CSV table of C-alpha atoms in Angstrom, one decimal:
chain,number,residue,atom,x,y,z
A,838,UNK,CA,-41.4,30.4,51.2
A,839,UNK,CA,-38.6,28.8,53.1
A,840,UNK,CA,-39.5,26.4,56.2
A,841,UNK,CA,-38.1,27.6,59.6
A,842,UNK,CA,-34.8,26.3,60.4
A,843,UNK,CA,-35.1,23.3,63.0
A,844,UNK,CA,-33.5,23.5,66.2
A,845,UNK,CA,-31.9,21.4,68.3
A,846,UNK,CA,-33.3,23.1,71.9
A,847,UNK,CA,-31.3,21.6,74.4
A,848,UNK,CA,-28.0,23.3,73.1
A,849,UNK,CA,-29.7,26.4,73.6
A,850,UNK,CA,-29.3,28.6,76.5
A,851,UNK,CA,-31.9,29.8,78.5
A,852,UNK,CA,-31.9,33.1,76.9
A,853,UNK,CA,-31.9,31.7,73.3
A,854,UNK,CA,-34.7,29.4,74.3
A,855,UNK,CA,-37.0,32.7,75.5
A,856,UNK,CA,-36.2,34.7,72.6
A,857,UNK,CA,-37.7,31.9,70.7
A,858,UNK,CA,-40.5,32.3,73.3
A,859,UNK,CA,-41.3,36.0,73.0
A,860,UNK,CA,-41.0,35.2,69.1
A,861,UNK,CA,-44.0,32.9,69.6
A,862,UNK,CA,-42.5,29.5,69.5
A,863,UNK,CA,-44.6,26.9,70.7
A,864,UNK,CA,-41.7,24.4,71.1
A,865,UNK,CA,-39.7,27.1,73.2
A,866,UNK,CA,-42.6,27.3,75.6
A,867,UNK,CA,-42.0,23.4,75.9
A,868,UNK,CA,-38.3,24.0,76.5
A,869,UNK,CA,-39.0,26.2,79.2
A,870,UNK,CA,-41.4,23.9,81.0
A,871,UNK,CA,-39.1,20.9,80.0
A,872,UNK,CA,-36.1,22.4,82.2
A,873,UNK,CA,-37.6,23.9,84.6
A,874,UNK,CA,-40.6,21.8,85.7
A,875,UNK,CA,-39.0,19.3,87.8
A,876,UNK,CA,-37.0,22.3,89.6
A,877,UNK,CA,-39.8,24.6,90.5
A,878,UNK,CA,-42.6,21.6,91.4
A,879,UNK,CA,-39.7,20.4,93.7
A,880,UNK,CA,-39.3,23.4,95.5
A,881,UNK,CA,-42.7,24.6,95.6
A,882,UNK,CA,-43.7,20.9,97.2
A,883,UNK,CA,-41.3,21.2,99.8
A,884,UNK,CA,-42.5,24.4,100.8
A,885,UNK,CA,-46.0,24.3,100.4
A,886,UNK,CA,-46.0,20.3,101.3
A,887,UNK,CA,-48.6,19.0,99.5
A,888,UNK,CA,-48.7,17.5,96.4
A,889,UNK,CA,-52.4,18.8,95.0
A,890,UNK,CA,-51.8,22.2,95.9
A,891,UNK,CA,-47.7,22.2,94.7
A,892,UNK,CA,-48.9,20.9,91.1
A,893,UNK,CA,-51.7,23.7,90.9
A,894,UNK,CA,-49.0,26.6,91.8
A,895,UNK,CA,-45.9,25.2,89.9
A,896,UNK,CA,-48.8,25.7,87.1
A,897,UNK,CA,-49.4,28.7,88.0
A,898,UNK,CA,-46.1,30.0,88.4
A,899,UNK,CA,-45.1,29.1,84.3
A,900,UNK,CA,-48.4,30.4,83.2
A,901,UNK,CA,-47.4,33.5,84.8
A,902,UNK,CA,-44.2,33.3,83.6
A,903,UNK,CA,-45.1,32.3,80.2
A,904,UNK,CA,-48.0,34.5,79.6
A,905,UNK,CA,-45.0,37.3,80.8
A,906,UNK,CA,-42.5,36.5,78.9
A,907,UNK,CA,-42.3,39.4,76.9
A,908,UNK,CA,-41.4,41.2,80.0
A,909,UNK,CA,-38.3,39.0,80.7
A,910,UNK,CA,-35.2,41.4,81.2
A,911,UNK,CA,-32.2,39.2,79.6
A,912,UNK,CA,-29.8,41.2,82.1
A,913,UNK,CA,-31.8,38.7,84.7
A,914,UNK,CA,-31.2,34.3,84.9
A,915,UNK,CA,-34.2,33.0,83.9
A,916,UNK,CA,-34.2,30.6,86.6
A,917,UNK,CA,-34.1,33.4,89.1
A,918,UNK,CA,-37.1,35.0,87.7
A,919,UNK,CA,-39.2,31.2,87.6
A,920,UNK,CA,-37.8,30.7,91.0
A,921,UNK,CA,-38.6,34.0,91.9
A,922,UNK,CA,-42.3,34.1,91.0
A,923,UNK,CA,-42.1,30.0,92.5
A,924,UNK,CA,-41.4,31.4,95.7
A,925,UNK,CA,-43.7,33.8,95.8
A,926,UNK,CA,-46.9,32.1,95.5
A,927,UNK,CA,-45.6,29.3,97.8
A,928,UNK,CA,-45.2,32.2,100.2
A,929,UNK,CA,-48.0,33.6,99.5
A,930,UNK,CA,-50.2,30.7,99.8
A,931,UNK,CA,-48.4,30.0,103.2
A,932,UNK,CA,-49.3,33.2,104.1
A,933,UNK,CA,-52.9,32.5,103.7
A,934,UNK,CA,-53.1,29.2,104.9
A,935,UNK,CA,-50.9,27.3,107.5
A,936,UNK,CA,-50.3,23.7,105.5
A,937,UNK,CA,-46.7,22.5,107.6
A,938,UNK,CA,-48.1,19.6,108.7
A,939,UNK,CA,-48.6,17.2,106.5
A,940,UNK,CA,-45.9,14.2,105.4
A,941,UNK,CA,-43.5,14.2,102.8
A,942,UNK,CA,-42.7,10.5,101.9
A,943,UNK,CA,-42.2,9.7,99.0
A,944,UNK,CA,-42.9,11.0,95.5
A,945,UNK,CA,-45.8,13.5,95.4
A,946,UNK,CA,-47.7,11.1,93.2
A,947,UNK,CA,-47.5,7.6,95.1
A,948,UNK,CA,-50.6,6.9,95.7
A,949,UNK,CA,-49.9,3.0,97.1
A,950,UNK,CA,-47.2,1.7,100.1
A,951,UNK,CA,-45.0,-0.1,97.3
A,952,UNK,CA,-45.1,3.5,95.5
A,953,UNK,CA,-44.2,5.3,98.7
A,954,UNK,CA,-41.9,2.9,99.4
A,955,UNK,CA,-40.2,2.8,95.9
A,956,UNK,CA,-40.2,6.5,95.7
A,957,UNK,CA,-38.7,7.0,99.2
A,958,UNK,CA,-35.8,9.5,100.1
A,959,UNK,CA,-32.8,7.8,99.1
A,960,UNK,CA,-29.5,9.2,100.5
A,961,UNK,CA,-26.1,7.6,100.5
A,962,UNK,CA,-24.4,5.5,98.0
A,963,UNK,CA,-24.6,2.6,96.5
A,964,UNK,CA,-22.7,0.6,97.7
A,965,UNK,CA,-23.9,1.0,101.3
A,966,UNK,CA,-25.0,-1.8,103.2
A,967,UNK,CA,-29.2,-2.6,103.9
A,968,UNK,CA,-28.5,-0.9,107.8
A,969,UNK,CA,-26.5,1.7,106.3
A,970,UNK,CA,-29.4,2.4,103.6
A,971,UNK,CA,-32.3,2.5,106.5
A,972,UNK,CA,-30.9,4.6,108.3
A,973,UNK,CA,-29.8,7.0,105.4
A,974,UNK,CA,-33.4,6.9,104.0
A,975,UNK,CA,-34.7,7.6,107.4
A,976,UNK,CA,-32.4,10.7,108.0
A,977,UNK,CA,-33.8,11.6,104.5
A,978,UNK,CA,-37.7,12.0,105.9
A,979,UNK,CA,-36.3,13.4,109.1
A,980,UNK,CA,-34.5,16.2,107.1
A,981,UNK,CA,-37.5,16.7,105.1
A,982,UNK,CA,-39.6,16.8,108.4
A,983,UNK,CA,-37.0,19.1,109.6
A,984,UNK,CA,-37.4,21.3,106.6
A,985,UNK,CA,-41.2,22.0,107.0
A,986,UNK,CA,-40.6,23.1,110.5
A,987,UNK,CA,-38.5,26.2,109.0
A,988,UNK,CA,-39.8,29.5,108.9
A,989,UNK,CA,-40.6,29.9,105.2
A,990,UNK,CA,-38.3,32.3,104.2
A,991,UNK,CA,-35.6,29.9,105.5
A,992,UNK,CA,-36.9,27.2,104.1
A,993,UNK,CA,-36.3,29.2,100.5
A,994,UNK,CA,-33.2,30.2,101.7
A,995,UNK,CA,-32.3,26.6,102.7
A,996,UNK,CA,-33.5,24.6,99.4
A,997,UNK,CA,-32.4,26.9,96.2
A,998,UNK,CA,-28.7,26.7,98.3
A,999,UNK,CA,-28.0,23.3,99.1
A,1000,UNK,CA,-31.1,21.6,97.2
A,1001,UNK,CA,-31.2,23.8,94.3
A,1002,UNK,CA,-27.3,24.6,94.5
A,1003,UNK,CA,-28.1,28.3,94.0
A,1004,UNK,CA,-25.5,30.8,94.4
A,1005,UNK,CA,-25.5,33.3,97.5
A,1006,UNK,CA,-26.5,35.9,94.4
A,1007,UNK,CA,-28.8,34.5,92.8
A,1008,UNK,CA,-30.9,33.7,95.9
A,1009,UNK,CA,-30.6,37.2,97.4
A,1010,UNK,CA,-32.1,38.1,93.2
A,1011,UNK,CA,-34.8,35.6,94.1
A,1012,UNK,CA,-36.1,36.7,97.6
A,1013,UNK,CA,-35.2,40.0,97.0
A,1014,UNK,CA,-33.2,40.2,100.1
A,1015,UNK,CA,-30.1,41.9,100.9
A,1016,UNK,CA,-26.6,39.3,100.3
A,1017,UNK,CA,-26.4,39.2,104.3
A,1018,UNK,CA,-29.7,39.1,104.9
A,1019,UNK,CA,-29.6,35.6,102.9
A,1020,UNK,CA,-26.3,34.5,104.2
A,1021,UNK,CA,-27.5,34.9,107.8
A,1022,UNK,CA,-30.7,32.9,106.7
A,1023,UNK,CA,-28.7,30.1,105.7
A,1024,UNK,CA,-26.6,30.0,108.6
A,1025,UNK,CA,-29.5,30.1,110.7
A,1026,UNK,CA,-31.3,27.6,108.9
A,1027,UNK,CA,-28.3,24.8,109.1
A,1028,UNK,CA,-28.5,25.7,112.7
A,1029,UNK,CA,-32.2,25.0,113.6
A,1030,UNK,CA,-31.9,22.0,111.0
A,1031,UNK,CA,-28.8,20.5,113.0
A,1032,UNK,CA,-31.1,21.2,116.2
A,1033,UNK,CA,-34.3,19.6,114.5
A,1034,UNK,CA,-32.5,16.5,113.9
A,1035,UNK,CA,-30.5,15.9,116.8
A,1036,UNK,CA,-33.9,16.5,118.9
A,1037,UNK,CA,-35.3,14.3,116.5
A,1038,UNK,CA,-32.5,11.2,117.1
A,1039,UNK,CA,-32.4,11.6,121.0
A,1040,UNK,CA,-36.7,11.5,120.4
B,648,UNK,CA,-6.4,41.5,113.3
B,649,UNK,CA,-8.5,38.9,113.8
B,650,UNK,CA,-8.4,36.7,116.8
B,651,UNK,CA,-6.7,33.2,116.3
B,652,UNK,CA,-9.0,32.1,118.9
B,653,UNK,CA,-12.1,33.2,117.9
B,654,UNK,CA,-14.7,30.8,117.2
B,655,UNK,CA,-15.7,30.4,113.5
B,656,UNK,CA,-17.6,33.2,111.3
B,657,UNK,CA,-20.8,32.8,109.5
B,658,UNK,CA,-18.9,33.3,106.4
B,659,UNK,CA,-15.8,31.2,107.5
B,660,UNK,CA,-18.0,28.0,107.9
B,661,UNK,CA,-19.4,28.5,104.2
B,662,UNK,CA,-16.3,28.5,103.0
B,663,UNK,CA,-14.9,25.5,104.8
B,664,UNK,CA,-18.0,23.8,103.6
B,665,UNK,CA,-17.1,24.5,99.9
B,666,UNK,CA,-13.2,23.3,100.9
B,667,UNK,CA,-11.6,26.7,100.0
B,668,UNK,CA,-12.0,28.0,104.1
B,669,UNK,CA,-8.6,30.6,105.1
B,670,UNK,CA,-6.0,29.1,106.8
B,671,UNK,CA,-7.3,30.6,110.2
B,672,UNK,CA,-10.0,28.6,110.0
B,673,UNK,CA,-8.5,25.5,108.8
B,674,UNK,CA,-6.1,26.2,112.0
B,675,UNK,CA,-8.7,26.9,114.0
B,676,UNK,CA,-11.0,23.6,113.9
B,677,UNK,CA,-7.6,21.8,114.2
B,678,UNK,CA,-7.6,23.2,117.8
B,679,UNK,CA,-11.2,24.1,118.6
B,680,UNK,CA,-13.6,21.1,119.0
B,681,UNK,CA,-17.3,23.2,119.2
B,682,UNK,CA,-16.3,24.7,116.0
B,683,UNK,CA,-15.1,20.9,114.4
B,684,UNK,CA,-17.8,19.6,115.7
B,685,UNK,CA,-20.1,22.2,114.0
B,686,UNK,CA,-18.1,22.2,110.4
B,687,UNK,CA,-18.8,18.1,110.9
B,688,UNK,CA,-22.3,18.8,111.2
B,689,UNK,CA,-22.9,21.0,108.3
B,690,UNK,CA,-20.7,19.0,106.4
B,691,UNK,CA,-23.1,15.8,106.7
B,692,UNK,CA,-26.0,18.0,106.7
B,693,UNK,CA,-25.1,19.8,103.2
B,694,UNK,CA,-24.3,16.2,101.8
B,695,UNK,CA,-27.4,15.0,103.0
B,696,UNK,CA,-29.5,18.3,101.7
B,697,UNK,CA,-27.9,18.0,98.1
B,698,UNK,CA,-29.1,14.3,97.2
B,699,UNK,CA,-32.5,15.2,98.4
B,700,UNK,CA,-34.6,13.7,95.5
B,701,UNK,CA,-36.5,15.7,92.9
B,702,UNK,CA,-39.8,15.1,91.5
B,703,UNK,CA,-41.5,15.8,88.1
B,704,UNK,CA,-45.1,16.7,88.0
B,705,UNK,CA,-47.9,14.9,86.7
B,706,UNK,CA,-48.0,13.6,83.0
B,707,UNK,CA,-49.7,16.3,80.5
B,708,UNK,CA,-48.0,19.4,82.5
B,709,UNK,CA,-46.5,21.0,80.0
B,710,UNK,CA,-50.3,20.2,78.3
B,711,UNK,CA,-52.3,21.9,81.3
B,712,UNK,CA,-49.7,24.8,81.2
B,713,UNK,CA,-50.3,25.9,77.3
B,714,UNK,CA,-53.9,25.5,78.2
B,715,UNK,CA,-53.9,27.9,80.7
B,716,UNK,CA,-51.7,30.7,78.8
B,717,UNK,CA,-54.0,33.9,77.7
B,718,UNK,CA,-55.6,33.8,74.6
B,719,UNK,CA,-53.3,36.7,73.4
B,720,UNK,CA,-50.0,34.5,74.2
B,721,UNK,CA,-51.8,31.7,72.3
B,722,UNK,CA,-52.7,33.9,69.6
B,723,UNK,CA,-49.1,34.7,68.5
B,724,UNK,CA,-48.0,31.1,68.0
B,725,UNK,CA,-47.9,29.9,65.0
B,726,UNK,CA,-50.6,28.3,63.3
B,727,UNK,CA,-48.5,25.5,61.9
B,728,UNK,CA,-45.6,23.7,64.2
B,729,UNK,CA,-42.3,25.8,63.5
B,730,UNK,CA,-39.4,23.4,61.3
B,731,UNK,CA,-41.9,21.2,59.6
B,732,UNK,CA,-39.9,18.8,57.9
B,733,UNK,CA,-40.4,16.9,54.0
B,734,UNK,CA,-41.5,14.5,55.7
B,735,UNK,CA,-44.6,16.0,57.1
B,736,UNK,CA,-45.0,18.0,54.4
B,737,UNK,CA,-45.9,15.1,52.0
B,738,UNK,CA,-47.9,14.1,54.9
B,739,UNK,CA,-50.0,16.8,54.7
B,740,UNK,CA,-50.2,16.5,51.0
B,741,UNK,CA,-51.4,12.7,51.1
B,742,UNK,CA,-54.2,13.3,53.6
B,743,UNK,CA,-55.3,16.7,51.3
B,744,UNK,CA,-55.6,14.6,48.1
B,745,UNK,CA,-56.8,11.8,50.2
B,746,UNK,CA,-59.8,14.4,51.4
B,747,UNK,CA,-60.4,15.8,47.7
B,748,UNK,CA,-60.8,12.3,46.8
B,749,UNK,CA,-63.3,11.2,49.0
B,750,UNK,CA,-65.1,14.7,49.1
B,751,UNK,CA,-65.7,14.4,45.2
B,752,UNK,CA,-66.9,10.8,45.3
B,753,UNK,CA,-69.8,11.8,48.1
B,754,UNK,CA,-70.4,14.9,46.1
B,755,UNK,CA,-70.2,12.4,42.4
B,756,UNK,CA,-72.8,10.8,44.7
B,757,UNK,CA,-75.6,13.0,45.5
B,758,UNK,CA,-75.3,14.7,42.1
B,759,UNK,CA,-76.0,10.9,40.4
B,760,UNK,CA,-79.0,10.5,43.2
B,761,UNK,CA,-80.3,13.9,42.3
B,762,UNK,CA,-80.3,13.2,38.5
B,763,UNK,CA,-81.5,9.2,39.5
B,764,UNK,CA,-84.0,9.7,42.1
B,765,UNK,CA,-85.7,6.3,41.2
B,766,UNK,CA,-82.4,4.2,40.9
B,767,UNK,CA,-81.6,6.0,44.0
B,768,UNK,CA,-84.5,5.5,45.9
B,769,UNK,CA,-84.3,1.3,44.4
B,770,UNK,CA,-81.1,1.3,46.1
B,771,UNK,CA,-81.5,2.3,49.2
B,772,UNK,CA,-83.0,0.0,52.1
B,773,UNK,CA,-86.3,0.1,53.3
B,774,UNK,CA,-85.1,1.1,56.7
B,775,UNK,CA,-83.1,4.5,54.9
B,776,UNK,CA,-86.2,5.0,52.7
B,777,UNK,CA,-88.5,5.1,57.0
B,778,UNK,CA,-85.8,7.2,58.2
B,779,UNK,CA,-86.4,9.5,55.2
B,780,UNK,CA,-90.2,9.8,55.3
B,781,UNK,CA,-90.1,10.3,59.2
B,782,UNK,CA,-88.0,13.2,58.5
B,783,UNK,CA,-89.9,14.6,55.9
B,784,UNK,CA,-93.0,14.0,57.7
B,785,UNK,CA,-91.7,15.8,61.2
B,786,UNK,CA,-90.6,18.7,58.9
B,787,UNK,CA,-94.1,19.1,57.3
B,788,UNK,CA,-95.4,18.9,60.8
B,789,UNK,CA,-93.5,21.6,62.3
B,790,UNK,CA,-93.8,24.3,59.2
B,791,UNK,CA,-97.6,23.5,59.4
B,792,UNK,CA,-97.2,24.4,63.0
B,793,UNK,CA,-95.2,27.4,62.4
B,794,UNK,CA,-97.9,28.8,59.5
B,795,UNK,CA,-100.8,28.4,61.8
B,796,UNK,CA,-98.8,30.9,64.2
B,797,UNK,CA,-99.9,34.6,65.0
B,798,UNK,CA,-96.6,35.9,64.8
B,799,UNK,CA,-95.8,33.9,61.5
B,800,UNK,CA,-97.6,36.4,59.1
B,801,UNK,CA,-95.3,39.3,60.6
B,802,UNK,CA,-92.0,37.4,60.3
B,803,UNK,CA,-92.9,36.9,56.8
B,804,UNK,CA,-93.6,40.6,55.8
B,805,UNK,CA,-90.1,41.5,57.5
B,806,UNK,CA,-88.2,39.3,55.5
B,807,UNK,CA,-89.8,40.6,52.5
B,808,UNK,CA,-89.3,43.5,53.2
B,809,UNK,CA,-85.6,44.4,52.8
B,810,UNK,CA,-85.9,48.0,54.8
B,811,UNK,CA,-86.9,46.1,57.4
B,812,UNK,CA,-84.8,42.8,57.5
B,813,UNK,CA,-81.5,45.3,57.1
B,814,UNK,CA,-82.0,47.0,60.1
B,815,UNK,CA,-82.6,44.4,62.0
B,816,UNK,CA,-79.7,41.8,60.8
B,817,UNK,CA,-77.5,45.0,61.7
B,818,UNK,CA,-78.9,45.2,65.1
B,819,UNK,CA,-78.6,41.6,65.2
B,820,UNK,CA,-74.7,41.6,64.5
B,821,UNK,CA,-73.7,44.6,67.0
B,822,UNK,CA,-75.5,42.8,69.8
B,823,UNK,CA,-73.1,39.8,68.7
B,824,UNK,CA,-70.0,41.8,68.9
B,825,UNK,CA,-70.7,43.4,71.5
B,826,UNK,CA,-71.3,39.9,73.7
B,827,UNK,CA,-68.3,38.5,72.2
B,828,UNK,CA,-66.4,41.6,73.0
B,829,UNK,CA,-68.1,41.1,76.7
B,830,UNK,CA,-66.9,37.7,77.1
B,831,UNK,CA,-63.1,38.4,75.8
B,832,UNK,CA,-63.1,41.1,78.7
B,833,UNK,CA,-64.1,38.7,81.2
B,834,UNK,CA,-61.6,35.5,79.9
B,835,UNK,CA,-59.0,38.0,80.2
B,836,UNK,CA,-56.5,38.1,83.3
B,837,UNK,CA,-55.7,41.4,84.6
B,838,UNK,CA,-52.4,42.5,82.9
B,839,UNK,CA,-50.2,42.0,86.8
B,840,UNK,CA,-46.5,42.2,87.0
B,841,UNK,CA,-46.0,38.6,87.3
B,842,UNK,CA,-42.6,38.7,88.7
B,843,UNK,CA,-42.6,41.9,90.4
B,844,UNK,CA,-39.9,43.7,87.9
């Protein structure tokens, strides 16, 4: 008996990878979780904002998707259909429970001020100066604040296209929403955003 | 036609945001400062949406995750990890011989103590040689116990008694089954469309 061929996973696509999956592959599992992970516990934080309750559905969400996989259509992006079933128990659980308050600095997992501190927003470049960097950090949480005063479905709409970097497509896939249904979203989104913070700086 | 001096579209603004907008609407924020202003906005807005930071979960997620998959998914992986290499091959060979060699020296052991109860019982400690009679002495106790029982007399006819024991180790193993068939029903997560399609 010949031993399985090893493979080098991260030259695979998406696609190859869940093949590998539905064949039974452990380390395809892994893959899956490996590249999408960070996406979909990003975007089910920042909607749900909390870090307990974001960990236990980004869990959720690959379980589902994992224990499904067989059902997988290629003719879909696999990130549309984790995003997809991301969304929806973010939405869901929003639904059922109204969680918009709470605070969003720093990492989900800093537990101590130095940890908050370190794992603060950062926006800008590098080579800003200190003032520069406070108040780019500080536009950072007020964005975020900003964010978790969206309706839900333009919050989606909002982070898979300019967090994300989603095409118009792939979101409308997602949140099963007509193209202009999603465009007008966005627009509207960026508009109460802009409001948000401006109301937020004259504040 | 559309109106030179109509104020931005939705659709204009997203594509002066990716720099590809029409030349209307390149000519038209030249002249019209609300709809400047407002590409300005977005502009900073987008940049400062797209380096929003990212986080990972907790260590041991990927972990928690193969945990929580249904027995059934678990089931079809397989049982050894796919592309084992020479390496962990001989791996696997070293601790197997290592195993037979041990297992054989315990078993060289008891088979010597068996055929050398005295020399066995010389070598052993004191302490080993309490332990031993405690045992032996609990075990006497509780069979003594057991023989004075009522019941005793008619659990040792039945497993006499092979028309009798037969039944009854039958019975024994559908009542097993049927628990452990119980119990995978109720472990089992109701077969949903996860994804809606």
């Amino acid at each position: 008996m010949t031993a399985p061929t090893p493979v080098d996973w991260r030259l695979l696509t998406d696609q190859e990878v869940v093949r590998h999956a539905v064949a039974g592959r452990e380390a395809a599992y892994r893959e899956l979780i490996r590249r999408y992970q960070r996406p979909v516990f990003s975007l089910v934080f920042r909607m749900v904002r909390d870090r307990e309750l974001a960990e236990d559905l980004a869990q959720e969400t690959f379980i589902k998707v994992l224990n499904a996989i067989d059902s997988y259509r290629p003719e879909y992006k696999f990130s549309s259909w984790i995003f997809k079933i991301a969304n929806n128990a973010a939405i869901d659980h929003l639904r059922r429970r109204n969680l918009d308050t709470l605070s969003l600095d720093g990492s989900p997992h800093a537990e101590t001020a130095e940890a908050i501190e370190a794992t603060t927003l950062q926006i800008g470049s590098d080579a800003e100066s200190p003032l520069e960097e406070v108040a780019n950090r500080e536009l950072g949480s007020q964005i975020e604040e900003a964010i978790g005063q969206l309706r839900p479905e333009y919050r989606s709409c909002i982070l898979l296209r300019h967090v994300e970097g989603r095409p118009y497509e792939e979101i409308a896939e997602i949140l099963d929403l007509p193209l202009g249904t999603v465009k007008t979203y966005i627009h509207r989104a960026r508009n109460e955003l802009r409001i948000l913070l401006a109301d937020t700086r004259e504040g | 036609m559309t109106d030179p001096n109509a104020h931005l579209s939705a659709d204009e603004l997203d594509s002066l945001l990716l720099d590809h907008g029409s030349s209307r609407a390149t000519s038209h924020i030249a002249t019209c400062a609300d709809c400047r202003a407002m590409v300005s906005a977005d502009r900073q807005l987008v940049a400062a949406l797209t380096v929003l930071p990212s986080w990972d979960p907790r260590a041991g997620f990927a972990e928690r995750v193969i945990a929580g998959l249904d027995r059934a998914v678990v089931a079809t992986l397989p049982a050894t990890p796919a592309g084992q290499t020479a390496r962990s091959r001989s791996a696997r060979r070293r601790v197997l011989v290592g195993g037979l060699l041990v297992g054989g020296a315990v078993a060289g052991g008891f088979a010597w103590a068996a055929l050398n109860p005295a020399a066995a019982l010389d070598l052993a400690s004191p302490a080993l040689q309490d332990v031993g009679q405690t045992l032996w002495l609990s075990f006497r106790g509780v069979m003594a116990n057991a023989l004075e029982q009522p019941w005793f007399g008619a659990l040792r006819d039945t497993l006499a008694s092979p028309v009798r024991v037969v039944p009854a180790l039958v019975a024994g193993g559908v009542a097993y089954a049927a628990a452990l068939l119980g119990l995978r029903r109720l472990l089992t997560r109701p077969a949903a469309d996860a994804a809606g399609w």
